[in-house]
Amino acid sequence: MQIIRVTDEFEALKPAAQLIRQGGLVAFPTETVYGLGANALQGDAVANIFKAKGRPSDNPLIVHISDLNQLEEIVSHVSEQAKLLMERFWPGPLTLIMPKNENIPDEVTAGLSTVGVRFPKHPAAQALISMAGVPIAAPSANTSGKPSPTTAQHVIDDLFGKIDAIIDGGNAEVGLESTIVDVSGEIPVLLRPGGITYEQLCETLGEVALGQSVTEQLSSNITAIAPGMKYPHYSPNAQVVVVKGENEAIIRYINQQIKNQHSLGKKVGAMVYNQVLPAILHADVLLSLGDIHHRSSAAANLFSYLRTFDEQGAEIVYAQDCGESGIGLAISNRLNKAAGYEIVEVNS
Ligand code: AMP
Ligand code: MG
């Protein structure tokens, strides 16, 4: 397995592009998270992605392009809404679901009649796709169920020896997977929130419906603890509890829980915003999500922090909620899943 560091000229990416063309698996940086790529036109190569990740085969992948001219061989129709979104947000962290072209093997789409397409902004991702000369199908480059990788080291930790190459391009900028919008029907539907916000989509398109997984999250968000609803998603080994409410109440609650958990002999982690952080006492692992009014650093660090808590042996982690406006919808979506929807609302 090769580890290739990105240089300015992208010359170093040639062998990786060659591997893709030959049916190999290459992990590569994007602005969202690291992807695990294969030639999207080669079903057996794509099938190996599922093996390497331990990913259920009914979970479709996203096809990555580096040029709008590639769309023709991937989709059979581009709607007006799709065009508007492409103009405004491509290249960028937005995946569009469109009717698929018959060239696209079933392994990519899990047999669906639609395909997800994204034009990433990351220069190394663009260079790799261009050099390979084929669209690249890729999910996130993690072991299925683990937090998505935002550094090459995360990919090494999960997939070393199981894939052909890893391109190291430093930290992923956005840190959360792409926003997914289904533009194959009459009304566009937000299937997964991400770096392009729901508000931005509505500004561009007017009406955008919320997909089932997003509305479920919003309704189950209202109150406390839904035990047993453990989602096999973004899951660290530690138990994660999301705490929402006013700062004062959050501080009191988390400090009390730290005491309680310590008396049970447990190692406790906390990740909170700067407005709360100095008042959290005695956590064994305490990580800052940054300023609550500028949550891009929370987005960028979330997955990495979930892995850090495991490395440091935290058994239970208290995480401050950040609301659902703007990028908050995407952060809450991942965090609530990581917590298996164990959400505590605290009040003064
Ligand atoms: P990942 O990048 O690992 O999160 O995986 C790609 C995501 O895109 C998954 O959540 C898929 O469910 C979603 N996806 C890909 N293709 C489609 C499609 N045709 N329809 C709906 N969702 C899709
Ligand atoms: Mg994933």
Short mmCIF file of C-alpha atoms and ligand atoms in Angstrom, two decimals:
data_model
loop_
_atom_site.label_atom_id
_atom_site.label_comp_id
_atom_site.label_asym_id
_atom_site.label_seq_id
_atom_site.Cartn_x
_atom_site.Cartn_y
_atom_site.Cartn_z
CA MET A 1 0.00 0.00 0.00
CA GLN A 2 1.32 3.44 -0.95
CA ILE A 3 0.97 6.63 1.06
CA ILE A 4 1.27 9.61 -1.25
CA ARG A 5 1.74 13.15 -0.01
CA VAL A 6 0.14 15.91 -2.06
CA THR A 7 2.56 18.32 -3.69
CA ASP A 8 1.70 21.48 -5.58
CA GLU A 9 2.12 20.04 -9.06
CA PHE A 10 0.08 16.92 -8.33
CA GLU A 11 2.72 14.88 -10.21
CA ALA A 12 2.78 12.56 -7.23
CA LEU A 13 -0.85 11.62 -7.87
CA LYS A 14 -0.10 9.88 -11.18
CA PRO A 15 0.41 6.40 -9.70
CA ALA A 16 -2.84 6.80 -7.73
CA ALA A 17 -4.72 7.77 -10.89
CA GLN A 18 -3.20 4.73 -12.58
CA LEU A 19 -4.40 2.51 -9.70
CA ILE A 20 -7.95 3.87 -10.10
CA ARG A 21 -7.88 3.14 -13.84
CA GLN A 22 -6.70 -0.39 -13.15
CA GLY A 23 -9.55 -1.12 -10.74
CA GLY A 24 -7.75 -0.36 -7.46
CA LEU A 25 -8.93 1.44 -4.31
CA VAL A 26 -7.49 4.85 -3.44
CA ALA A 27 -8.37 7.02 -0.43
CA PHE A 28 -8.22 10.72 -1.28
CA PRO A 29 -8.78 14.06 0.45
CA THR A 30 -11.81 16.21 -0.31
CA GLU A 31 -13.10 19.38 1.34
CA THR A 32 -15.75 17.36 3.21
CA VAL A 33 -14.07 14.17 4.48
CA TYR A 34 -11.64 11.63 2.97
CA GLY A 35 -13.22 9.42 0.33
CA LEU A 36 -12.44 5.82 -0.65
CA GLY A 37 -12.51 5.84 -4.43
CA ALA A 38 -12.75 3.36 -7.29
CA ASN A 39 -13.48 3.64 -11.01
CA ALA A 40 -17.23 4.32 -11.06
CA LEU A 41 -17.62 2.54 -14.40
CA GLN A 42 -16.15 -0.75 -13.11
CA GLY A 43 -18.62 -2.71 -10.97
CA ASP A 44 -16.11 -5.20 -9.54
CA ALA A 45 -13.74 -2.41 -8.46
CA VAL A 46 -16.64 -0.63 -6.75
CA ALA A 47 -17.66 -3.87 -5.03
CA ASN A 48 -14.23 -3.92 -3.34
CA ILE A 49 -15.04 -0.61 -1.61
CA PHE A 50 -17.87 -2.34 0.25
CA LYS A 51 -15.53 -5.20 1.28
CA ALA A 52 -12.79 -2.88 2.55
CA LYS A 53 -15.21 -0.79 4.61
CA GLY A 54 -17.52 -3.61 5.74
CA ARG A 55 -20.30 -1.48 4.27
CA PRO A 56 -23.78 -2.94 3.69
CA SER A 57 -24.22 -3.35 -0.08
CA ASP A 58 -27.60 -1.59 -0.08
CA ASN A 59 -25.99 1.76 0.81
CA PRO A 60 -25.20 3.58 -2.46
CA LEU A 61 -22.04 5.60 -3.19
CA ILE A 62 -21.46 9.08 -4.59
CA VAL A 63 -19.90 9.52 -8.04
CA HIS A 64 -17.24 12.26 -8.09
CA ILE A 65 -16.45 14.32 -11.19
CA SER A 66 -13.95 17.06 -12.04
CA ASP A 67 -15.66 18.45 -15.13
CA LEU A 68 -19.32 19.13 -15.94
CA ASN A 69 -18.89 17.34 -19.28
CA GLN A 70 -18.66 14.06 -17.36
CA LEU A 71 -22.30 14.38 -16.28
CA GLU A 72 -23.52 13.05 -19.58
CA GLU A 73 -22.12 9.56 -19.04
CA ILE A 74 -23.48 9.41 -15.47
CA VAL A 75 -27.02 10.83 -15.49
CA SER A 76 -29.89 10.65 -17.97
CA HIS A 77 -31.49 13.99 -17.11
CA VAL A 78 -30.48 17.25 -15.40
CA SER A 79 -33.45 19.21 -14.01
CA GLU A 80 -33.66 23.01 -13.89
CA GLN A 81 -33.33 22.84 -10.10
CA ALA A 82 -30.19 20.74 -10.44
CA LYS A 83 -28.74 23.32 -12.83
CA LEU A 84 -29.38 26.16 -10.39
CA LEU A 85 -27.67 24.30 -7.58
CA MET A 86 -24.69 23.32 -9.74
CA GLU A 87 -24.19 26.91 -10.85
CA ARG A 88 -24.16 28.20 -7.33
CA PHE A 89 -22.49 25.44 -5.31
CA TRP A 90 -20.27 23.35 -7.62
CA PRO A 91 -17.48 22.66 -7.17
CA GLY A 92 -18.29 22.24 -3.48
CA PRO A 93 -19.78 20.09 -0.69
CA LEU A 94 -23.09 19.30 -2.41
CA THR A 95 -24.25 15.95 -3.81
CA LEU A 96 -27.17 15.88 -6.23
CA ILE A 97 -29.37 12.80 -6.72
CA MET A 98 -30.40 12.49 -10.38
CA PRO A 99 -31.77 9.74 -12.66
CA LYS A 100 -28.88 7.48 -13.58
CA ASN A 101 -27.46 6.68 -16.97
CA GLU A 102 -27.31 2.95 -17.76
CA ASN A 103 -23.46 3.07 -17.83
CA ILE A 104 -23.42 3.26 -14.08
CA PRO A 105 -23.14 -0.20 -12.55
CA ASP A 106 -25.63 -1.36 -9.90
CA GLU A 107 -22.80 -1.68 -7.36
CA VAL A 108 -22.56 2.14 -7.29
CA THR A 109 -26.27 2.86 -6.83
CA ALA A 110 -27.28 -0.25 -4.85
CA GLY A 111 -29.64 -1.03 -7.70
CA LEU A 112 -31.48 2.32 -7.50
CA SER A 113 -32.56 4.13 -10.66
CA THR A 114 -30.90 7.32 -9.36
CA VAL A 115 -27.26 8.22 -8.77
CA GLY A 116 -25.59 10.72 -6.42
CA VAL A 117 -23.08 13.05 -8.14
CA ARG A 118 -20.63 15.51 -6.63
CA PHE A 119 -18.00 17.88 -8.05
CA PRO A 120 -15.54 18.34 -5.17
CA LYS A 121 -13.66 21.59 -4.67
CA HIS A 122 -10.46 20.10 -3.25
CA PRO A 123 -7.67 20.58 -5.83
CA ALA A 124 -6.10 17.16 -5.16
CA ALA A 125 -9.48 15.43 -5.58
CA GLN A 126 -10.01 17.27 -8.86
CA ALA A 127 -6.51 16.40 -10.06
CA LEU A 128 -6.96 12.72 -9.20
CA ILE A 129 -10.28 12.48 -11.06
CA SER A 130 -8.89 14.31 -14.10
CA MET A 131 -5.74 12.20 -14.25
CA ALA A 132 -7.72 8.98 -13.82
CA GLY A 133 -9.89 10.05 -16.74
CA VAL A 134 -12.95 8.32 -15.24
CA PRO A 135 -15.56 9.35 -12.67
CA ILE A 136 -14.69 8.07 -9.18
CA ALA A 137 -17.28 6.39 -6.97
CA ALA A 138 -16.58 6.96 -3.29
CA PRO A 139 -18.11 6.83 0.16
CA SER A 140 -16.25 8.12 3.21
CA ALA A 141 -12.95 6.27 3.77
CA ASN A 142 -13.73 4.85 7.22
CA THR A 143 -14.66 1.42 8.53
CA SER A 144 -18.44 1.28 8.27
CA GLY A 145 -20.06 2.63 11.45
CA LYS A 146 -17.00 4.64 12.59
CA PRO A 147 -16.77 8.43 12.47
CA SER A 148 -15.82 9.65 8.97
CA PRO A 149 -12.10 10.36 8.42
CA THR A 150 -10.93 13.97 8.29
CA THR A 151 -7.19 13.20 8.16
CA ALA A 152 -5.04 10.65 6.33
CA GLN A 153 -4.14 9.18 9.74
CA HIS A 154 -7.82 8.35 10.36
CA VAL A 155 -7.85 6.45 7.07
CA ILE A 156 -4.64 4.62 8.00
CA ASP A 157 -6.16 3.71 11.38
CA ASP A 158 -9.22 2.16 9.72
CA LEU A 159 -8.09 0.79 6.36
CA PHE A 160 -4.31 0.23 6.36
CA GLY A 161 -3.48 -2.82 4.26
CA LYS A 162 -7.03 -3.14 2.92
CA ILE A 163 -6.66 -0.62 0.09
CA ASP A 164 -4.06 0.23 -2.57
CA ALA A 165 -3.11 3.83 -1.75
CA ILE A 166 -3.84 6.79 0.51
CA ILE A 167 -3.34 10.36 -0.66
CA ASP A 168 -2.47 12.60 2.28
CA GLY A 169 -3.79 16.12 1.76
CA GLY A 170 -3.92 17.30 5.37
CA ASN A 171 -7.06 18.14 7.32
CA ALA A 172 -10.44 18.16 5.59
CA GLU A 173 -11.75 21.72 5.60
CA VAL A 174 -15.49 21.25 6.16
CA GLY A 175 -15.17 18.09 8.24
CA LEU A 176 -18.73 16.78 7.63
CA GLU A 177 -19.94 14.80 4.62
CA SER A 178 -21.60 16.62 1.72
CA THR A 179 -25.12 17.97 1.76
CA ILE A 180 -27.30 15.59 -0.29
CA VAL A 181 -30.29 16.92 -2.24
CA ASP A 182 -32.58 14.73 -4.33
CA VAL A 183 -33.39 16.72 -7.48
CA SER A 184 -34.82 13.76 -9.39
CA GLY A 185 -38.45 14.53 -8.50
CA GLU A 186 -40.72 17.56 -8.66
CA ILE A 187 -39.86 19.03 -5.25
CA PRO A 188 -36.22 18.96 -4.17
CA VAL A 189 -35.61 17.02 -0.95
CA LEU A 190 -32.77 17.50 1.53
CA LEU A 191 -31.64 13.95 2.35
CA ARG A 192 -28.55 14.79 4.40
CA PRO A 193 -27.55 18.19 5.83
CA GLY A 194 -23.95 19.29 5.33
CA GLY A 195 -21.65 22.20 4.52
CA ILE A 196 -24.17 23.77 2.13
CA THR A 197 -26.96 24.74 4.52
CA TYR A 198 -30.72 24.23 4.25
CA GLU A 199 -31.08 28.03 4.27
CA GLN A 200 -28.74 28.36 1.26
CA LEU A 201 -30.72 25.70 -0.63
CA CYS A 202 -34.01 27.48 0.06
CA GLU A 203 -32.54 30.80 -1.08
CA THR A 204 -31.64 29.21 -4.40
CA LEU A 205 -34.69 27.01 -4.99
CA GLY A 206 -37.52 28.42 -2.89
CA GLU A 207 -39.16 25.26 -1.58
CA VAL A 208 -37.01 22.39 -0.32
CA ALA A 209 -38.57 19.46 1.56
CA LEU A 210 -36.84 17.77 4.46
CA GLY A 211 -36.18 14.06 3.97
CA GLN A 212 -37.38 11.50 6.49
CA SER A 213 -34.04 11.03 8.23
CA VAL A 214 -33.76 14.78 8.84
CA THR A 215 -37.31 15.22 10.19
CA GLU A 216 -36.93 12.17 12.42
CA GLN A 217 -33.87 13.78 13.87
CA LEU A 218 -35.71 17.05 14.51
CA SER A 219 -38.64 15.38 16.27
CA SER A 220 -36.57 12.96 18.34
CA ASN A 221 -34.52 15.95 19.33
CA ILE A 222 -37.16 17.47 21.51
CA THR A 223 -36.55 15.67 24.68
CA ALA A 224 -34.58 13.24 26.69
CA ILE A 225 -33.08 9.92 26.15
CA ALA A 226 -34.38 7.43 23.70
CA PRO A 227 -32.58 4.31 24.89
CA GLY A 228 -32.16 1.37 22.60
CA MET A 229 -32.17 3.56 19.52
CA LYS A 230 -28.46 2.97 18.96
CA TYR A 231 -27.64 3.96 15.41
CA PRO A 232 -24.67 2.17 13.95
CA HIS A 233 -23.36 5.51 12.71
CA TYR A 234 -20.38 7.69 13.56
CA SER A 235 -20.12 5.53 16.64
CA PRO A 236 -17.19 5.93 18.96
CA ASN A 237 -16.66 3.24 21.62
CA ALA A 238 -17.62 5.75 24.30
CA GLN A 239 -21.25 6.44 25.17
CA VAL A 240 -22.13 9.95 23.96
CA VAL A 241 -24.78 12.16 25.59
CA VAL A 242 -25.90 15.39 23.91
CA VAL A 243 -26.76 18.17 26.37
CA LYS A 244 -28.94 21.07 25.29
CA GLY A 245 -30.18 24.15 27.13
CA GLU A 246 -28.84 27.42 28.46
CA ASN A 247 -25.13 27.70 29.23
CA GLU A 248 -25.57 27.93 33.02
CA ALA A 249 -27.76 24.84 33.11
CA ILE A 250 -25.39 22.92 30.83
CA ILE A 251 -22.43 23.75 33.08
CA ARG A 252 -24.27 22.60 36.20
CA TYR A 253 -25.49 19.40 34.57
CA ILE A 254 -22.15 18.35 33.06
CA ASN A 255 -20.20 19.10 36.26
CA GLN A 256 -22.70 17.06 38.28
CA GLN A 257 -22.50 14.16 35.81
CA ILE A 258 -18.70 14.23 35.91
CA LYS A 259 -18.88 13.78 39.71
CA ASN A 260 -21.44 10.99 39.38
CA GLN A 261 -19.47 9.15 36.72
CA HIS A 262 -16.20 9.52 38.66
CA SER A 263 -17.85 7.94 41.70
CA LEU A 264 -18.64 4.96 39.44
CA GLY A 265 -14.97 4.89 38.43
CA LYS A 266 -15.62 6.00 34.86
CA LYS A 267 -13.38 8.13 32.69
CA VAL A 268 -15.36 11.14 31.44
CA GLY A 269 -15.00 13.28 28.32
CA ALA A 270 -16.68 16.57 27.44
CA MET A 271 -16.79 18.68 24.29
CA VAL A 272 -18.33 22.10 24.65
CA TYR A 273 -18.18 25.58 23.16
CA ASN A 274 -15.79 28.26 24.44
CA GLN A 275 -18.64 30.06 26.20
CA VAL A 276 -18.97 27.03 28.51
CA LEU A 277 -15.55 25.41 28.51
CA PRO A 278 -13.73 27.31 31.32
CA ALA A 279 -16.48 26.35 33.78
CA ILE A 280 -16.27 22.59 33.15
CA LEU A 281 -14.25 21.14 36.00
CA HIS A 282 -12.48 17.80 36.33
CA ALA A 283 -13.36 16.24 32.98
CA ASP A 284 -10.68 13.67 32.11
CA VAL A 285 -10.72 14.71 28.44
CA LEU A 286 -12.01 18.21 27.67
CA LEU A 287 -12.18 19.44 24.06
CA SER A 288 -13.24 22.82 22.68
CA LEU A 289 -15.80 23.06 19.89
CA GLY A 290 -14.79 26.70 19.40
CA ASP A 291 -17.10 29.70 19.40
CA ILE A 292 -20.80 28.76 19.36
CA HIS A 293 -21.48 31.67 16.99
CA HIS A 294 -18.93 30.37 14.46
CA ARG A 295 -19.51 26.67 14.32
CA SER A 296 -17.27 25.86 11.36
CA SER A 297 -14.55 24.73 13.77
CA ALA A 298 -17.05 22.47 15.57
CA ALA A 299 -17.92 20.92 12.19
CA ALA A 300 -14.27 20.54 11.24
CA ASN A 301 -13.32 18.91 14.56
CA LEU A 302 -16.34 16.78 15.44
CA PHE A 303 -15.32 13.44 13.86
CA SER A 304 -11.72 13.85 14.89
CA TYR A 305 -12.77 14.51 18.50
CA LEU A 306 -14.96 11.39 18.57
CA ARG A 307 -11.85 9.40 17.68
CA THR A 308 -9.74 11.30 20.24
CA PHE A 309 -12.12 10.40 23.07
CA ASP A 310 -11.68 6.72 22.19
CA GLU A 311 -7.90 7.04 22.01
CA GLN A 312 -7.86 8.68 25.44
CA GLY A 313 -10.14 6.01 26.89
CA ALA A 314 -13.17 8.16 27.72
CA GLU A 315 -16.09 5.87 28.60
CA ILE A 316 -18.81 8.50 28.55
CA VAL A 317 -18.75 11.83 26.71
CA TYR A 318 -20.99 14.86 27.30
CA ALA A 319 -21.38 17.00 24.15
CA GLN A 320 -22.96 20.43 23.98
CA ASP A 321 -25.74 20.84 21.43
CA CYS A 322 -25.46 23.72 18.94
CA GLY A 323 -28.97 24.12 17.57
CA GLU A 324 -30.21 23.56 14.06
CA SER A 325 -29.69 26.81 12.19
CA GLY A 326 -27.07 27.04 9.43
CA ILE A 327 -24.28 24.47 9.76
CA GLY A 328 -25.86 23.50 13.13
CA LEU A 329 -28.33 21.21 11.35
CA ALA A 330 -25.48 19.14 9.92
CA ILE A 331 -23.49 19.11 13.17
CA SER A 332 -26.55 18.07 15.21
CA ASN A 333 -27.41 15.40 12.64
CA ARG A 334 -24.00 13.69 13.06
CA LEU A 335 -23.70 14.31 16.79
CA ASN A 336 -27.19 13.04 17.61
CA LYS A 337 -26.52 9.89 15.60
CA ALA A 338 -23.17 9.41 17.35
CA ALA A 339 -25.14 9.65 20.61
CA GLY A 340 -27.75 7.14 19.42
CA TYR A 341 -30.19 10.02 20.08
CA GLU A 342 -29.40 10.11 23.78
CA ILE A 343 -30.24 13.80 24.24
CA VAL A 344 -30.80 15.51 27.57
CA GLU A 345 -32.54 18.86 27.77
CA VAL A 346 -31.54 20.85 30.86
CA ASN A 347 -33.13 24.03 32.15
CA SER A 348 -32.22 26.66 34.68
P1 AMP B 1 -21.06 8.27 2.52
O1 AMP B 1 -20.28 9.24 1.70
O2 AMP B 1 -20.23 7.20 3.13
O3 AMP B 1 -21.86 8.93 3.56
O4 AMP B 1 -22.07 7.56 1.54
C1 AMP B 1 -22.77 8.20 0.50
C2 AMP B 1 -24.12 8.68 0.90
O5 AMP B 1 -24.86 9.08 -0.26
C3 AMP B 1 -24.97 7.65 1.60
O6 AMP B 1 -25.56 8.22 2.74
C4 AMP B 1 -26.03 7.29 0.57
O7 AMP B 1 -27.22 6.86 1.18
C5 AMP B 1 -26.17 8.57 -0.23
N1 AMP B 1 -26.59 8.28 -1.61
C6 AMP B 1 -25.82 7.93 -2.65
N2 AMP B 1 -26.54 7.69 -3.76
C7 AMP B 1 -27.82 7.89 -3.44
C8 AMP B 1 -29.07 7.79 -4.14
N3 AMP B 1 -29.13 7.42 -5.42
N4 AMP B 1 -30.20 8.06 -3.46
C9 AMP B 1 -30.15 8.44 -2.16
N5 AMP B 1 -29.01 8.54 -1.44
C10 AMP B 1 -27.86 8.27 -2.05
MG MG B 2 -19.92 7.42 5.29
#
